[in-house]
Amino acid sequence: MNTHGKALLLGACGTVQGRFGRWFHPIFRELNEEFDQLIKERRWLASQPFDTIHHVIRFGALSADEVEIKTVDKAQRELPTASMRAMSELREVLLDKDKLRIFLREEIIRSLKAISESTNLPSLV
């Protein structure tokens, strides 16, 4: 395990003009902790050549179905991944905490499913 002790590191960035709003970061941190704990409890990465999934959700002009999965960073023992959602989708849920939580949770789950299929891991969720 890396010195940070995380099995999942989530990040977000905008590739077009827009804002994340006041609820985004607290909810995003809570979901990161929730899924990090789930991965650790199930020892989901035990058979992998990486200890951490470093996933970035990009918010851009359009959504993309494909989850980008890079090669393992052997020095850091991290698997870098990224997904793309439309900033307009985020704007639709930005001011409603419950809808925002559901939106972000669904994107994290979608990404983890793609990662599990790509790395032959069992389903996590």
Coordinates of N, CA and C in Angstrom, one line a residue, residues 13 15-16 56-68 82-93 103-104 106-107 110-111:
C13 N -11.9 17.3 -12.6 CA -11.4 18.5 -13.2 C -12.4 18.9 -14.3
T15 N -12.8 20.4 -18.1 CA -12.1 20.7 -19.4 C -12.8 21.8 -20.2
V16 N -14.0 22.3 -19.7 CA -14.7 23.4 -20.2 C -15.1 24.3 -19.0
V56 N -9.8 9.9 -12.3 CA -10.2 11.3 -12.4 C -11.5 11.3 -13.3
I57 N -12.5 12.0 -12.8 CA -13.7 12.3 -13.6 C -13.5 13.7 -14.2
R58 N -13.5 13.7 -15.5 CA -13.3 14.9 -16.3 C -14.7 15.4 -16.7
F59 N -15.0 16.7 -16.5 CA -16.2 17.3 -17.0 C -16.0 18.2 -18.2
G60 N -16.5 17.8 -19.3 CA -16.2 18.5 -20.6 C -17.5 18.8 -21.3
A61 N -17.3 19.0 -22.6 CA -18.4 19.4 -23.5 C -19.4 18.2 -23.7
L62 N -18.8 17.0 -23.8 CA -19.7 15.8 -24.0 C -19.3 14.7 -23.1
S63 N -20.2 13.8 -22.9 CA -19.9 12.6 -22.1 C -19.3 11.5 -23.0
A64 N -18.5 10.6 -22.5 CA -17.9 9.5 -23.2 C -18.2 8.2 -22.5
D65 N -18.6 7.2 -23.3 CA -18.9 5.9 -22.7 C -17.7 5.2 -22.2
E66 N -16.6 5.4 -22.9 CA -15.4 4.6 -22.6 C -14.7 5.2 -21.3
V67 N -14.2 4.3 -20.5 CA -13.4 4.7 -19.3 C -11.9 4.4 -19.7
E68 N -11.1 5.5 -19.6 CA -9.7 5.4 -20.0 C -8.9 4.7 -18.9
A82 N -9.5 7.3 -16.0 CA -10.3 8.6 -16.2 C -11.6 8.3 -16.9
S83 N -12.6 9.1 -16.6 CA -13.8 9.0 -17.3 C -14.3 10.5 -17.7
M84 N -15.2 10.6 -18.6 CA -15.6 11.9 -19.1 C -17.1 12.0 -19.0
R85 N -17.6 13.1 -18.3 CA -19.0 13.4 -18.2 C -19.2 14.8 -18.7
A86 N -20.4 15.1 -19.3 CA -20.7 16.4 -19.8 C -20.9 17.4 -18.6
M87 N -20.3 18.5 -18.7 CA -20.5 19.6 -17.7 C -22.0 19.9 -17.6
S88 N -22.7 19.8 -18.7 CA -24.1 20.1 -18.7 C -24.9 19.2 -17.8
E89 N -24.5 17.9 -17.7 CA -25.1 16.9 -16.8 C -24.9 17.3 -15.4
L90 N -23.7 17.8 -15.1 CA -23.3 18.2 -13.7 C -24.2 19.4 -13.3
R91 N -24.3 20.3 -14.3 CA -25.2 21.5 -14.0 C -26.6 21.2 -13.6
E92 N -27.1 20.1 -14.2 CA -28.5 19.7 -14.0 C -28.7 19.2 -12.5
V93 N -27.7 18.8 -11.9 CA -27.9 18.2 -10.5 C -27.1 19.0 -9.4
F103 N -25.7 11.1 -8.9 CA -25.0 11.3 -10.1 C -23.5 10.9 -10.0
L104 N -22.8 11.4 -8.9 CA -21.4 11.0 -8.7 C -21.3 9.5 -8.4
E106 N -23.1 7.0 -9.3 CA -23.3 6.2 -10.5 C -22.1 6.3 -11.4
E107 N -21.5 7.5 -11.5 CA -20.3 7.6 -12.3 C -19.1 6.8 -11.7
R110 N -19.9 3.1 -12.4 CA -19.7 2.8 -13.9 C -18.2 2.6 -14.1
S111 N -17.4 3.5 -13.6 CA -16.0 3.5 -13.8 C -15.4 2.2 -13.2

